[in-house]
Amino acid sequence: MESADGTGPTMLADVKPPFIPEGASGMTVLVEWPPGNPGTPPHRHSGPCFGYVIEGEVRWELEGEPEHIIKAGETFWEPGGDVIHYQNGNASDEVPAKYVVFMMCAPGQPMLTLVDDEELAQRAHLRAPRPSES
């Protein structure tokens, strides 16, 4: 993908999402979290999401996967659909975090739906062990 002289596009991620909702629309969003911001409460998206961290570090956790840190220059993706996105906040208490994300949204559905405490309790067995529990 990169040109012979080393300039031009550079492949950052190549993923095959499990589905793209029929009739989906695309939305690109810039997310900026100040130091220590926990991010959006547990939620899900109606379609897959693809992103790139521009500045700082983001604490990331999807249902069934251990939490991890995504640093500036790294990419992420999530499948959307039924999967709960537990964390997407700033991993640092000292510097801001900024990322851009492209989301595929199913027609007539919101881009993001918060998950209530009752559902979180019902699906607790699907969440990877917390670092404090290891």
mmCIF file of C-alpha atoms in Angstrom:
data_model
loop_
_atom_site.group_PDB
_atom_site.id
_atom_site.type_symbol
_atom_site.label_atom_id
_atom_site.label_comp_id
_atom_site.label_asym_id
_atom_site.label_seq_id
_atom_site.Cartn_x
_atom_site.Cartn_y
_atom_site.Cartn_z
ATOM 1 C CA MET A 1 0.000 0.000 0.000
ATOM 2 C CA GLU A 2 2.942 2.346 0.566
ATOM 3 C CA SER A 3 4.613 3.891 -2.487
ATOM 4 C CA ALA A 4 8.153 2.948 -3.580
ATOM 5 C CA ASP A 5 9.637 6.151 -2.104
ATOM 6 C CA GLY A 6 8.081 5.507 1.334
ATOM 7 C CA THR A 7 5.438 8.223 1.073
ATOM 8 C CA GLY A 8 1.709 7.887 0.709
ATOM 9 C CA PRO A 9 -0.808 5.708 2.513
ATOM 10 C CA THR A 10 0.230 3.266 5.222
ATOM 11 C CA MET A 11 -1.995 0.324 6.161
ATOM 12 C CA LEU A 12 -2.914 0.662 9.841
ATOM 13 C CA ALA A 13 -5.563 -2.054 10.162
ATOM 14 C CA ASP A 14 -7.243 -4.632 7.952
ATOM 15 C CA VAL A 15 -10.184 -6.315 9.686
ATOM 16 C CA LYS A 16 -13.197 -8.219 8.444
ATOM 17 C CA PRO A 17 -16.229 -7.375 10.595
ATOM 18 C CA PRO A 18 -18.691 -10.205 11.235
ATOM 19 C CA PHE A 19 -21.528 -8.175 9.712
ATOM 20 C CA ILE A 20 -22.486 -4.797 8.330
ATOM 21 C CA PRO A 21 -26.133 -3.920 8.955
ATOM 22 C CA GLU A 22 -28.153 -3.749 5.741
ATOM 23 C CA GLY A 23 -28.746 -0.126 4.776
ATOM 24 C CA ALA A 24 -26.143 1.050 7.314
ATOM 25 C CA SER A 25 -24.894 4.600 7.369
ATOM 26 C CA GLY A 26 -21.362 5.605 8.302
ATOM 27 C CA MET A 27 -20.467 8.129 10.972
ATOM 28 C CA THR A 28 -17.001 9.488 11.790
ATOM 29 C CA VAL A 29 -16.577 10.927 15.284
ATOM 30 C CA LEU A 30 -13.675 12.668 17.030
ATOM 31 C CA VAL A 31 -13.558 11.725 20.731
ATOM 32 C CA GLU A 32 -11.524 13.832 23.173
ATOM 33 C CA TRP A 33 -11.215 12.817 26.837
ATOM 34 C CA PRO A 34 -9.481 15.074 29.396
ATOM 35 C CA PRO A 35 -7.036 13.444 31.849
ATOM 36 C CA GLY A 36 -8.716 10.830 34.038
ATOM 37 C CA ASN A 37 -12.025 10.845 32.133
ATOM 38 C CA PRO A 38 -13.597 7.365 32.421
ATOM 39 C CA GLY A 39 -15.273 7.650 29.012
ATOM 40 C CA THR A 40 -18.721 6.465 28.047
ATOM 41 C CA PRO A 41 -20.516 4.114 30.484
ATOM 42 C CA PRO A 42 -21.023 0.506 29.283
ATOM 43 C CA HIS A 43 -22.749 0.574 25.897
ATOM 44 C CA ARG A 44 -23.079 -1.138 22.524
ATOM 45 C CA HIS A 45 -23.171 -0.029 18.898
ATOM 46 C CA SER A 46 -25.601 -1.242 16.230
ATOM 47 C CA GLY A 47 -22.761 -1.952 13.795
ATOM 48 C CA PRO A 48 -18.989 -2.345 13.670
ATOM 49 C CA CYS A 49 -16.610 0.494 14.638
ATOM 50 C CA PHE A 50 -13.040 1.198 13.536
ATOM 51 C CA GLY A 51 -10.738 3.730 15.151
ATOM 52 C CA TYR A 52 -7.311 5.288 15.510
ATOM 53 C CA VAL A 53 -5.819 6.855 18.648
ATOM 54 C CA ILE A 54 -4.327 10.259 17.787
ATOM 55 C CA GLU A 55 -3.050 11.363 21.217
ATOM 56 C CA GLY A 56 -2.583 9.803 24.633
ATOM 57 C CA GLU A 57 -3.758 6.372 25.708
ATOM 58 C CA VAL A 58 -7.238 4.859 25.846
ATOM 59 C CA ARG A 59 -8.356 2.166 28.301
ATOM 60 C CA TRP A 60 -10.311 -0.290 26.153
ATOM 61 C CA GLU A 61 -12.498 -3.229 27.095
ATOM 62 C CA LEU A 62 -14.984 -5.222 25.055
ATOM 63 C CA GLU A 63 -17.127 -8.029 26.428
ATOM 64 C CA GLY A 64 -15.167 -11.282 26.627
ATOM 65 C CA GLU A 65 -11.766 -9.602 26.212
ATOM 66 C CA PRO A 66 -9.403 -8.375 28.917
ATOM 67 C CA GLU A 67 -9.039 -4.623 29.244
ATOM 68 C CA HIS A 68 -5.964 -3.186 27.565
ATOM 69 C CA ILE A 69 -4.411 0.156 26.682
ATOM 70 C CA ILE A 70 -4.409 1.484 23.115
ATOM 71 C CA LYS A 71 -1.681 4.071 22.569
ATOM 72 C CA ALA A 72 -1.348 6.964 20.118
ATOM 73 C CA GLY A 73 -0.646 5.569 16.656
ATOM 74 C CA GLU A 74 -2.517 2.307 17.306
ATOM 75 C CA THR A 75 -5.871 1.191 15.932
ATOM 76 C CA PHE A 76 -8.908 -0.579 17.386
ATOM 77 C CA TRP A 77 -12.146 -2.066 16.182
ATOM 78 C CA GLU A 78 -15.218 -3.606 17.704
ATOM 79 C CA PRO A 79 -17.829 -5.836 16.098
ATOM 80 C CA GLY A 80 -20.928 -3.957 17.278
ATOM 81 C CA GLY A 81 -24.252 -5.717 17.599
ATOM 82 C CA ASP A 82 -24.810 -7.463 20.933
ATOM 83 C CA VAL A 83 -21.248 -7.007 22.286
ATOM 84 C CA ILE A 84 -20.965 -4.703 25.313
ATOM 85 C CA HIS A 85 -18.235 -2.061 25.213
ATOM 86 C CA TYR A 86 -17.278 -1.609 28.875
ATOM 87 C CA GLN A 87 -14.477 0.970 28.693
ATOM 88 C CA ASN A 88 -13.181 3.604 26.272
ATOM 89 C CA GLY A 89 -11.841 6.280 28.642
ATOM 90 C CA ASN A 90 -8.560 8.075 29.107
ATOM 91 C CA ALA A 91 -5.945 5.750 30.618
ATOM 92 C CA SER A 92 -3.913 8.691 31.976
ATOM 93 C CA ASP A 93 -4.603 11.082 34.844
ATOM 94 C CA GLU A 94 -2.061 13.527 33.401
ATOM 95 C CA VAL A 95 -2.550 13.980 29.640
ATOM 96 C CA PRO A 96 -5.587 14.169 27.333
ATOM 97 C CA ALA A 97 -6.574 11.332 24.985
ATOM 98 C CA LYS A 98 -7.988 11.807 21.507
ATOM 99 C CA TYR A 99 -9.179 9.291 18.923
ATOM 100 C CA VAL A 100 -11.223 9.182 15.752
ATOM 101 C CA VAL A 101 -13.737 6.394 15.174
ATOM 102 C CA PHE A 102 -15.775 5.391 12.111
ATOM 103 C CA MET A 103 -19.030 3.628 12.998
ATOM 104 C CA MET A 104 -21.524 1.741 10.874
ATOM 105 C CA CYS A 105 -25.021 2.420 12.190
ATOM 106 C CA ALA A 106 -28.060 0.249 11.480
ATOM 107 C CA PRO A 107 -31.002 2.196 10.003
ATOM 108 C CA GLY A 108 -33.424 3.536 12.594
ATOM 109 C CA GLN A 109 -31.131 2.631 15.506
ATOM 110 C CA PRO A 110 -29.020 4.965 17.611
ATOM 111 C CA MET A 111 -25.263 4.999 17.133
ATOM 112 C CA LEU A 112 -24.800 4.155 20.821
ATOM 113 C CA THR A 113 -27.090 2.510 23.382
ATOM 114 C CA LEU A 114 -26.220 2.490 27.089
ATOM 115 C CA VAL A 115 -26.491 -0.864 28.903
ATOM 116 C CA ASP A 116 -28.418 -0.840 32.187
ATOM 117 C CA ASP A 117 -27.261 -2.352 35.487
ATOM 118 C CA GLU A 118 -29.710 -5.261 35.257
ATOM 119 C CA GLU A 119 -28.319 -6.415 31.900
ATOM 120 C CA LEU A 120 -24.740 -5.934 33.131
ATOM 121 C CA ALA A 121 -25.519 -8.235 36.070
ATOM 122 C CA GLN A 122 -27.129 -10.852 33.779
ATOM 123 C CA ARG A 123 -24.088 -10.868 31.479
ATOM 124 C CA ALA A 124 -21.386 -10.592 34.163
ATOM 125 C CA HIS A 125 -20.194 -14.126 33.337
ATOM 126 C CA LEU A 126 -19.218 -12.916 29.838
ATOM 127 C CA ARG A 127 -16.869 -10.199 31.103
ATOM 128 C CA ALA A 128 -13.153 -11.011 31.297
ATOM 129 C CA PRO A 129 -11.654 -10.960 34.807
ATOM 130 C CA ARG A 130 -10.835 -7.453 36.034
ATOM 131 C CA PRO A 131 -7.136 -6.657 36.672
ATOM 132 C CA SER A 132 -7.943 -6.220 40.370
ATOM 133 C CA GLU A 133 -9.481 -9.723 40.422
ATOM 134 C CA SER A 134 -6.386 -11.482 38.985
#
